[in-house]
Short mmCIF file of C-alpha atoms in Angstrom, two decimals:
data_model
loop_
_atom_site.label_atom_id
_atom_site.label_comp_id
_atom_site.label_asym_id
_atom_site.label_seq_id
_atom_site.Cartn_x
_atom_site.Cartn_y
_atom_site.Cartn_z
CA UNK A 1 0.07 0.01 -0.24
CA UNK A 2 2.78 2.33 0.82
CA UNK A 3 4.80 1.23 -2.10
CA UNK A 4 1.46 2.55 -4.29
CA UNK A 5 1.45 5.84 -2.84
CA UNK A 6 5.00 6.28 -3.45
CA UNK A 7 4.57 5.15 -7.23
CA UNK A 8 1.63 7.70 -7.63
CA UNK A 9 3.63 10.33 -6.30
CA UNK A 10 6.25 9.58 -8.43
CA UNK A 11 4.10 9.61 -11.46
CA UNK A 12 2.56 12.82 -10.66
CA UNK A 13 5.47 14.39 -10.06
CA UNK A 14 6.65 13.11 -13.49
CA UNK A 15 3.54 14.61 -14.68
CA UNK A 16 4.24 18.06 -13.25
CA UNK A 17 7.47 18.02 -14.53
CA UNK A 18 6.53 17.34 -18.06
CA UNK A 19 4.24 20.24 -18.05
CA UNK A 20 6.63 22.05 -16.47
CA UNK A 21 9.36 21.60 -18.84
CA UNK A 22 6.57 22.23 -21.80
CA UNK A 23 5.54 25.54 -20.82
CA UNK A 24 8.73 26.88 -20.01
CA UNK A 25 8.26 26.74 -16.17
CA UNK A 26 4.60 27.58 -16.50
CA UNK A 27 5.08 30.55 -18.01
CA UNK A 28 4.32 30.49 -21.57
CA UNK A 29 1.14 28.76 -22.38
CA UNK A 30 0.80 29.89 -26.00
CA UNK A 31 3.25 29.96 -28.92
CA UNK A 32 2.71 33.73 -29.05
CA UNK A 33 4.30 34.20 -25.31
CA UNK A 34 6.69 31.68 -26.11
CA UNK A 35 7.94 34.06 -29.49
CA UNK A 36 7.83 37.25 -27.61
CA UNK A 37 10.22 35.65 -24.86
CA UNK A 38 12.36 34.58 -27.25
CA UNK A 39 12.55 38.11 -28.94
CA UNK A 40 13.27 39.29 -25.48
CA UNK A 41 16.00 36.77 -25.27
CA UNK A 42 18.06 37.11 -28.27
CA UNK A 43 16.43 40.67 -29.94
CA UNK A 44 16.73 40.27 -34.04
CA UNK A 45 19.18 42.72 -35.79
CA UNK A 46 16.58 44.80 -38.31
CA UNK A 47 17.49 43.56 -41.89
CA UNK A 48 18.85 46.29 -44.15
CA UNK A 49 16.11 45.87 -47.01
CA UNK A 50 14.82 47.97 -49.26
CA UNK A 51 11.71 49.92 -48.46
CA UNK A 52 9.15 52.41 -49.97
CA UNK A 53 7.12 54.94 -48.13
CA UNK A 54 4.07 56.69 -48.62
CA UNK A 55 5.75 59.53 -50.21
CA UNK A 56 6.78 57.26 -53.05
CA UNK A 57 10.34 57.52 -51.70
CA UNK A 58 12.48 54.42 -51.51
CA UNK A 59 15.27 53.77 -49.13
CA UNK A 60 16.87 51.15 -47.05
CA UNK A 61 16.33 50.63 -43.55
CA UNK A 62 19.89 52.20 -42.41
CA UNK A 63 17.97 55.63 -43.51
CA UNK A 64 16.80 55.49 -40.07
CA UNK A 65 19.90 54.26 -38.14
CA UNK A 66 20.85 56.70 -34.85
CA UNK A 67 16.70 56.64 -34.23
CA UNK A 68 14.65 54.41 -32.05
CA UNK A 69 12.12 52.63 -34.36
CA UNK A 70 8.43 52.23 -33.12
CA UNK A 71 7.11 49.85 -35.60
CA UNK A 72 4.06 47.68 -36.45
CA UNK A 73 2.98 45.51 -38.86
CA UNK A 74 -0.30 45.87 -40.80
CA UNK A 75 -2.12 45.94 -43.56
CA UNK A 76 -4.68 48.43 -44.90
CA UNK A 77 -7.78 46.27 -45.88
CA UNK A 78 -7.82 45.04 -42.16
CA UNK A 79 -11.16 45.90 -40.39
CA UNK A 80 -10.23 44.24 -36.85
CA UNK A 81 -6.97 44.97 -34.95
CA UNK A 82 -5.16 46.97 -37.43
CA UNK A 83 -7.10 50.11 -37.17
CA UNK A 84 -7.30 49.79 -33.14
CA UNK A 85 -3.30 49.16 -33.31
CA UNK A 86 -2.78 52.37 -35.49
CA UNK A 87 -5.48 54.48 -33.43
CA UNK A 88 -3.31 53.66 -30.56
CA UNK A 89 0.09 54.11 -32.41
CA UNK A 90 -1.62 57.52 -33.49
CA UNK A 91 -2.15 58.26 -29.55
CA UNK A 92 1.39 57.39 -28.66
CA UNK A 93 2.33 59.69 -31.32
CA UNK A 94 0.30 62.67 -30.40
CA UNK A 95 1.42 62.53 -26.88
CA UNK A 96 4.83 62.37 -27.38
CA UNK A 97 6.64 65.57 -27.72
CA UNK A 98 7.57 64.92 -31.32
CA UNK A 99 9.07 68.50 -31.73
CA UNK A 100 11.28 67.59 -29.06
CA UNK A 101 12.05 64.15 -29.98
CA UNK A 102 12.08 64.53 -34.01
CA UNK A 103 15.46 63.25 -34.50
CA UNK A 104 15.54 60.47 -31.65
CA UNK A 105 12.18 58.72 -32.81
CA UNK A 106 10.79 57.47 -35.95
CA UNK A 107 7.23 55.67 -36.19
CA UNK A 108 6.97 53.16 -38.95
CA UNK A 109 3.82 51.16 -40.17
CA UNK A 110 4.90 48.45 -42.25
CA UNK A 111 2.38 47.08 -44.46
CA UNK A 112 2.61 43.02 -45.37
CA UNK A 113 0.23 42.97 -48.18
CA UNK A 114 2.43 44.38 -50.95
CA UNK A 115 0.25 43.66 -53.52
CA UNK A 116 -2.94 45.65 -52.67
CA UNK A 117 -1.21 48.34 -50.48
CA UNK A 118 0.30 50.55 -53.12
CA UNK A 119 1.94 53.76 -52.13
CA UNK A 120 -1.16 55.79 -53.39
CA UNK A 121 -3.01 53.02 -50.89
CA UNK A 122 -0.57 53.91 -48.30
CA UNK A 123 -0.76 57.64 -48.62
CA UNK A 124 -4.88 57.76 -48.21
CA UNK A 125 -4.70 55.36 -44.98
CA UNK A 126 -1.97 57.36 -43.90
CA UNK A 127 -4.03 60.21 -43.68
CA UNK A 128 -6.74 58.75 -41.83
CA UNK A 129 -4.64 58.84 -38.95
CA UNK A 130 -2.95 62.07 -39.57
CA UNK A 131 0.66 60.34 -40.36
CA UNK A 132 3.08 63.13 -41.50
CA UNK A 133 5.38 61.01 -43.75
CA UNK A 134 8.29 62.28 -42.04
CA UNK A 135 8.38 61.45 -38.25
CA UNK A 136 5.64 58.56 -38.83
CA UNK A 137 5.76 56.66 -42.24
CA UNK A 138 4.11 53.88 -43.75
CA UNK A 139 6.18 51.67 -45.43
CA UNK A 140 5.86 48.77 -48.07
CA UNK A 141 8.51 45.89 -48.86
CA UNK A 142 8.49 45.63 -52.60
CA UNK A 143 10.82 42.32 -52.64
CA UNK A 144 8.65 39.74 -51.34
CA UNK A 145 11.77 37.43 -50.24
CA UNK A 146 12.87 40.43 -47.96
CA UNK A 147 9.36 41.15 -46.38
CA UNK A 148 9.35 37.23 -45.65
CA UNK A 149 12.67 37.33 -44.33
CA UNK A 150 11.69 40.45 -42.13
CA UNK A 151 8.32 38.90 -41.14
CA UNK A 152 10.31 35.74 -40.05
CA UNK A 153 12.68 37.69 -37.93
CA UNK A 154 9.96 39.30 -35.86
CA UNK A 155 8.15 36.12 -35.78
CA UNK A 156 4.82 37.68 -37.45
CA UNK A 157 2.57 35.23 -38.79
CA UNK A 158 0.30 35.93 -41.13
CA UNK A 159 -2.57 33.56 -42.25
CA UNK A 160 -5.04 34.60 -45.34
CA UNK A 161 -8.55 34.48 -44.19
CA UNK A 162 -10.89 34.25 -46.69
CA UNK A 163 -9.80 35.95 -50.03
CA UNK A 164 -9.37 39.33 -49.15
CA UNK A 165 -7.93 39.51 -45.27
CA UNK A 166 -5.24 38.37 -43.01
CA UNK A 167 -5.25 37.40 -39.61
CA UNK A 168 -2.00 38.25 -38.15
CA UNK A 169 -0.47 38.56 -34.54
CA UNK A 170 -0.01 41.90 -33.00
CA UNK A 171 2.15 43.85 -31.01
CA UNK A 172 4.58 47.07 -31.11
CA UNK A 173 8.02 46.62 -31.79
CA UNK A 174 10.58 49.34 -30.29
CA UNK A 175 13.91 48.67 -31.88
CA UNK A 176 17.11 50.73 -30.64
CA UNK A 177 18.83 53.21 -32.55
CA UNK A 178 21.60 50.26 -33.80
CA UNK A 179 18.75 48.22 -35.19
CA UNK A 180 18.51 45.89 -32.54
CA UNK A 181 15.11 44.99 -31.22
CA UNK A 182 14.71 46.34 -27.65
CA UNK A 183 11.38 45.17 -26.43
CA UNK A 184 7.58 44.42 -27.70
CA UNK A 185 5.03 46.51 -26.21
CA UNK A 186 1.54 45.82 -26.12
CA UNK A 187 -0.51 47.80 -28.62
CA UNK A 188 -3.89 47.89 -26.23
CA UNK A 189 -1.78 49.89 -23.71
CA UNK A 190 -0.49 53.09 -25.07
CA UNK A 191 0.04 54.72 -21.72
CA UNK A 192 2.43 52.39 -21.09
CA UNK A 193 4.29 52.57 -24.63
CA UNK A 194 4.08 56.56 -24.14
CA UNK A 195 5.95 56.27 -20.88
CA UNK A 196 8.66 53.38 -22.03
CA UNK A 197 9.39 55.93 -25.10
CA UNK A 198 9.65 59.00 -22.70
CA UNK A 199 12.01 57.50 -20.21
CA UNK A 200 14.17 56.19 -23.07
CA UNK A 201 14.24 59.43 -25.26
CA UNK A 202 14.78 61.35 -21.87
CA UNK A 203 17.91 59.87 -21.35
CA UNK A 204 19.28 59.94 -24.83
CA UNK A 205 18.51 64.07 -24.29
CA UNK A 206 20.75 64.43 -21.55
CA UNK B 1 -6.02 -8.80 -33.05
CA UNK B 2 -8.34 -7.12 -35.48
CA UNK B 3 -8.87 -4.14 -33.36
CA UNK B 4 -5.31 -3.63 -33.25
CA UNK B 5 -4.89 -3.61 -36.97
CA UNK B 6 -7.69 -1.29 -37.24
CA UNK B 7 -5.94 1.07 -34.64
CA UNK B 8 -2.80 1.10 -36.25
CA UNK B 9 -4.21 1.46 -39.67
CA UNK B 10 -6.06 4.75 -38.28
CA UNK B 11 -2.58 5.92 -37.15
CA UNK B 12 -0.53 5.14 -40.48
CA UNK B 13 -3.41 6.90 -42.41
CA UNK B 14 -3.68 9.85 -40.55
CA UNK B 15 0.12 10.26 -40.20
CA UNK B 16 0.46 10.40 -44.36
CA UNK B 17 1.58 13.72 -45.18
CA UNK B 18 -1.64 14.14 -47.29
CA UNK B 19 -4.10 13.70 -44.41
CA UNK B 20 -1.72 15.59 -41.82
CA UNK B 21 -2.07 18.72 -44.28
CA UNK B 22 -5.91 18.17 -44.59
CA UNK B 23 -6.63 17.70 -41.17
CA UNK B 24 -4.59 20.42 -39.83
CA UNK B 25 -5.58 23.06 -42.04
CA UNK B 26 -8.83 23.68 -39.68
CA UNK B 27 -8.31 23.84 -35.64
CA UNK B 28 -11.53 22.05 -35.18
CA UNK B 29 -10.24 19.35 -37.83
CA UNK B 30 -6.97 18.92 -35.83
CA UNK B 31 -8.20 18.82 -32.30
CA UNK B 32 -11.70 17.12 -32.77
CA UNK B 33 -11.18 14.98 -35.36
CA UNK B 34 -7.13 14.50 -35.72
CA UNK B 35 -6.66 13.69 -32.12
CA UNK B 36 -9.90 12.07 -31.39
CA UNK B 37 -9.16 9.12 -34.11
CA UNK B 38 -6.02 9.02 -32.67
CA UNK B 39 -7.20 8.24 -29.41
CA UNK B 40 -9.52 6.06 -30.86
CA UNK B 41 -6.98 4.27 -32.26
CA UNK B 42 -5.05 3.82 -29.11
CA UNK B 43 -8.27 2.61 -27.25
CA UNK B 44 -8.72 -0.24 -30.12
CA UNK B 45 -4.81 -0.78 -29.57
CA UNK B 46 -5.33 -1.79 -26.28
CA UNK B 47 -6.19 -5.09 -25.94
CA UNK B 48 -3.35 -6.62 -27.93
CA UNK B 49 -0.96 -4.84 -25.76
CA UNK B 50 -2.72 -6.17 -22.69
CA UNK B 51 -2.72 -9.75 -24.12
CA UNK B 52 0.93 -9.52 -24.98
CA UNK B 53 2.51 -7.90 -21.91
CA UNK B 54 -0.23 -9.07 -19.08
CA UNK B 55 2.81 -8.91 -16.83
CA UNK B 56 3.49 -4.92 -17.55
CA UNK B 57 0.01 -3.76 -16.95
CA UNK B 58 -0.40 -5.83 -13.85
CA UNK B 59 2.52 -4.37 -12.33
CA UNK B 60 2.47 -0.93 -13.53
CA UNK B 61 -1.15 -0.52 -13.20
CA UNK B 62 -2.58 -2.35 -10.79
CA UNK B 63 -5.99 -0.56 -10.08
CA UNK B 64 -5.96 1.70 -12.68
CA UNK B 65 -4.86 4.90 -11.14
CA UNK B 66 -1.47 5.15 -12.40
CA UNK B 67 -2.38 5.00 -15.92
CA UNK B 68 -5.23 7.65 -15.10
CA UNK B 69 -2.36 10.15 -13.94
CA UNK B 70 -0.85 9.60 -17.29
CA UNK B 71 -4.08 9.92 -19.21
CA UNK B 72 -5.17 13.46 -17.50
CA UNK B 73 -1.51 14.87 -18.08
CA UNK B 74 -1.70 13.66 -21.96
CA UNK B 75 -4.92 15.36 -22.52
CA UNK B 76 -3.84 18.40 -20.61
CA UNK B 77 -0.99 18.72 -22.28
CA UNK B 78 -2.53 18.47 -25.73
CA UNK B 79 -5.22 21.20 -25.06
CA UNK B 80 -2.29 23.76 -24.39
CA UNK B 81 -2.91 26.21 -27.41
CA UNK B 82 1.41 26.17 -27.32
CA UNK B 83 1.01 22.39 -28.17
CA UNK B 84 -1.11 22.50 -30.78
CA UNK B 85 1.11 25.22 -32.48
CA UNK B 86 4.13 23.56 -31.98
CA UNK B 87 3.02 20.50 -33.27
CA UNK B 88 2.70 22.22 -36.68
CA UNK B 89 6.15 23.64 -36.19
CA UNK B 90 8.17 21.02 -34.86
CA UNK B 91 8.56 17.65 -36.23
CA UNK B 92 9.24 16.09 -32.52
CA UNK B 93 6.20 17.52 -31.28
CA UNK B 94 4.17 16.37 -34.20
CA UNK B 95 5.80 12.91 -33.98
CA UNK B 96 5.01 13.08 -30.17
CA UNK B 97 1.52 13.49 -30.64
CA UNK B 98 1.25 10.13 -32.93
CA UNK B 99 2.60 8.47 -30.12
CA UNK B 100 1.31 9.74 -27.14
CA UNK B 101 -2.03 10.39 -27.86
CA UNK B 102 -2.75 6.93 -28.91
CA UNK B 103 -0.48 4.76 -26.56
CA UNK B 104 -0.26 7.37 -23.49
CA UNK B 105 -4.21 8.39 -23.75
CA UNK B 106 -5.96 5.79 -25.64
CA UNK B 107 -4.15 2.52 -24.27
CA UNK B 108 -3.96 3.80 -20.72
CA UNK B 109 -7.70 4.39 -20.47
CA UNK B 110 -9.01 1.50 -22.16
CA UNK B 111 -6.49 -0.58 -19.52
CA UNK B 112 -7.34 1.75 -16.34
CA UNK B 113 -11.35 2.13 -17.16
CA UNK B 114 -12.26 -1.33 -15.88
CA UNK B 115 -9.60 -1.95 -12.77
CA UNK B 116 -10.66 1.71 -11.46
CA UNK B 117 -12.84 1.92 -8.23
CA UNK B 118 -16.26 3.40 -8.90
CA UNK B 119 -15.22 6.37 -6.97
CA UNK B 120 -11.83 6.70 -8.38
CA UNK B 121 -13.61 6.47 -12.05
CA UNK B 122 -15.78 9.04 -10.74
CA UNK B 123 -13.08 11.44 -9.63
CA UNK B 124 -11.23 10.90 -12.97
CA UNK B 125 -14.16 11.37 -15.32
CA UNK B 126 -15.06 14.76 -13.51
CA UNK B 127 -11.19 15.86 -13.77
CA UNK B 128 -11.43 15.37 -17.59
CA UNK B 129 -14.94 16.86 -17.95
CA UNK B 130 -13.51 19.94 -16.05
CA UNK B 131 -10.55 19.71 -18.26
CA UNK B 132 -12.57 20.10 -21.18
CA UNK B 133 -14.86 22.74 -19.80
CA UNK B 134 -11.89 24.99 -18.72
CA UNK B 135 -10.11 24.88 -21.88
CA UNK B 136 -13.82 25.40 -23.55
CA UNK B 137 -14.47 28.45 -21.46
CA UNK B 138 -10.84 29.54 -22.23
CA UNK B 139 -11.29 29.34 -26.01
CA UNK B 140 -14.62 30.81 -26.34
CA UNK B 141 -14.00 33.88 -24.14
CA UNK B 142 -10.80 34.84 -25.35
CA UNK B 143 -10.43 37.87 -27.27
CA UNK B 144 -6.81 37.00 -28.72
CA UNK B 145 -6.02 34.52 -30.87
CA UNK B 146 -4.40 31.64 -28.65
CA UNK B 147 -3.02 29.78 -31.71
CA UNK B 148 -1.07 31.81 -34.16
CA UNK B 149 -1.83 29.15 -36.67
CA UNK B 150 -5.41 29.49 -36.59
CA UNK B 151 -8.07 31.79 -36.89
CA UNK B 152 -10.28 33.42 -33.91
CA UNK B 153 -13.16 32.19 -35.19
CA UNK B 154 -12.01 28.93 -35.58
CA UNK B 155 -10.59 28.65 -31.75
CA UNK B 156 -14.33 30.13 -30.64
CA UNK B 157 -15.81 27.06 -32.32
CA UNK B 158 -13.40 24.59 -31.27
CA UNK B 159 -14.08 26.40 -27.28
CA UNK B 160 -18.03 25.39 -28.12
CA UNK B 161 -16.94 22.07 -29.13
CA UNK B 162 -14.87 21.55 -26.03
CA UNK B 163 -17.73 22.45 -23.94
CA UNK B 164 -20.25 20.01 -25.62
CA UNK B 165 -17.60 17.51 -24.88
CA UNK B 166 -17.32 17.99 -21.32
CA UNK B 167 -20.76 18.24 -21.01
CA UNK B 168 -21.20 15.06 -22.85
CA UNK B 169 -18.86 13.38 -19.95
CA UNK B 170 -20.48 14.89 -17.21
CA UNK B 171 -23.89 13.48 -18.50
CA UNK B 172 -21.93 9.60 -18.68
CA UNK B 173 -20.56 10.41 -15.44
CA UNK B 174 -24.10 10.86 -14.04
CA UNK B 175 -25.40 7.97 -16.00
CA UNK B 176 -23.03 5.30 -14.44
CA UNK B 177 -23.12 7.33 -10.98
CA UNK B 178 -27.05 7.27 -10.53
CA UNK B 179 -28.00 3.90 -12.71
CA UNK B 180 -27.53 0.53 -11.59
CA UNK B 181 -25.00 -0.91 -14.06
CA UNK B 182 -24.65 -4.43 -12.82
CA UNK B 183 -28.40 -5.39 -14.85
CA UNK B 184 -26.59 -4.78 -17.90
CA UNK B 185 -23.50 -6.83 -17.56
CA UNK B 186 -22.74 -9.64 -15.43
CA UNK B 187 -19.62 -8.31 -14.05
CA UNK B 188 -19.90 -4.49 -14.03
CA UNK B 189 -15.95 -4.35 -13.69
CA UNK B 190 -15.60 -6.61 -16.47
CA UNK B 191 -17.16 -4.61 -19.49
CA UNK B 192 -17.78 -1.25 -18.66
CA UNK B 193 -15.33 0.34 -21.02
CA UNK B 194 -17.68 0.60 -23.53
CA UNK B 195 -17.94 4.07 -24.05
CA UNK B 196 -15.49 6.62 -22.65
#
């Protein structure tokens, strides 16, 4: 009888250990949490790919070298998360004192629907959010391979939904002036994002 | 023997690339068809294994409780959103699915079910129903995508399915708890594993 209880306790311990390993110590229950943890642990360096903005200018990512980048991934036909995320981004943008920080940070919205999000479409979309095209730019990546590479690196998964929609994971990406990812922020908390950015930029100023 | 062959056939057919792509394209097909069929394959494979290795089952699963602990662990694991996504991304998690669900959930349940005392059986079935119920509530009420590979609408339909399965298990618990099963069988513990 006693033996039986030792055996059961042993099995339960194994079971708990197994679930502990499977969830990284009961912390990551979804692959999205795992992805964000991995990004935090080994932050990727932004690839120097060619991008085109909503003012039809074409350049490489090193255009923004020396500035913090506040980045989101979107597509303009989106009717759910993207508008919310962009509205939240707009809030952050407007609450930051951009006159003061103009040289230190740039806001970027990168479209992954290159086919439909042409320069004109992006520019129209940019108007909805008062995107000025300088300190906040809407970008498209003309080269499919480069886009794939970029999405892969940040762990953005995009699944087509029906014939005209995509479903994708959403976060704010904050990238350091040297191109390395600093952190991912929850797009539902613009307050937190403003605070984080102000702290960062204050340090940069002084 | 015939049951074992059927079980093996289900696993092999569902392990082919074509069937995997097909059954992993939608969340409900993945969770409620593929995984359920693998589980049933395990149930079918149990008798032959019990015949071939009677000592093993007798020694390690005397009263049914040990294997039920394994069974519950495995089903909890496969209800984690992360496990589903990883099965699609990592080949060894996919392999683990095809091994663990038949052997560690299907075979274990069939071997344990008739050995369990009625009270222990009641407890384990309630735990199983609760696991389905909790994940059902989680999947239907979550506002964000839990599985990166599947759509939010799919997630909600799977959640409703989970709740339905939970309710069915609970109904079965009530049935065997409040009715006299002995009138249907010569020995209630001999052949009570029929439905699960």
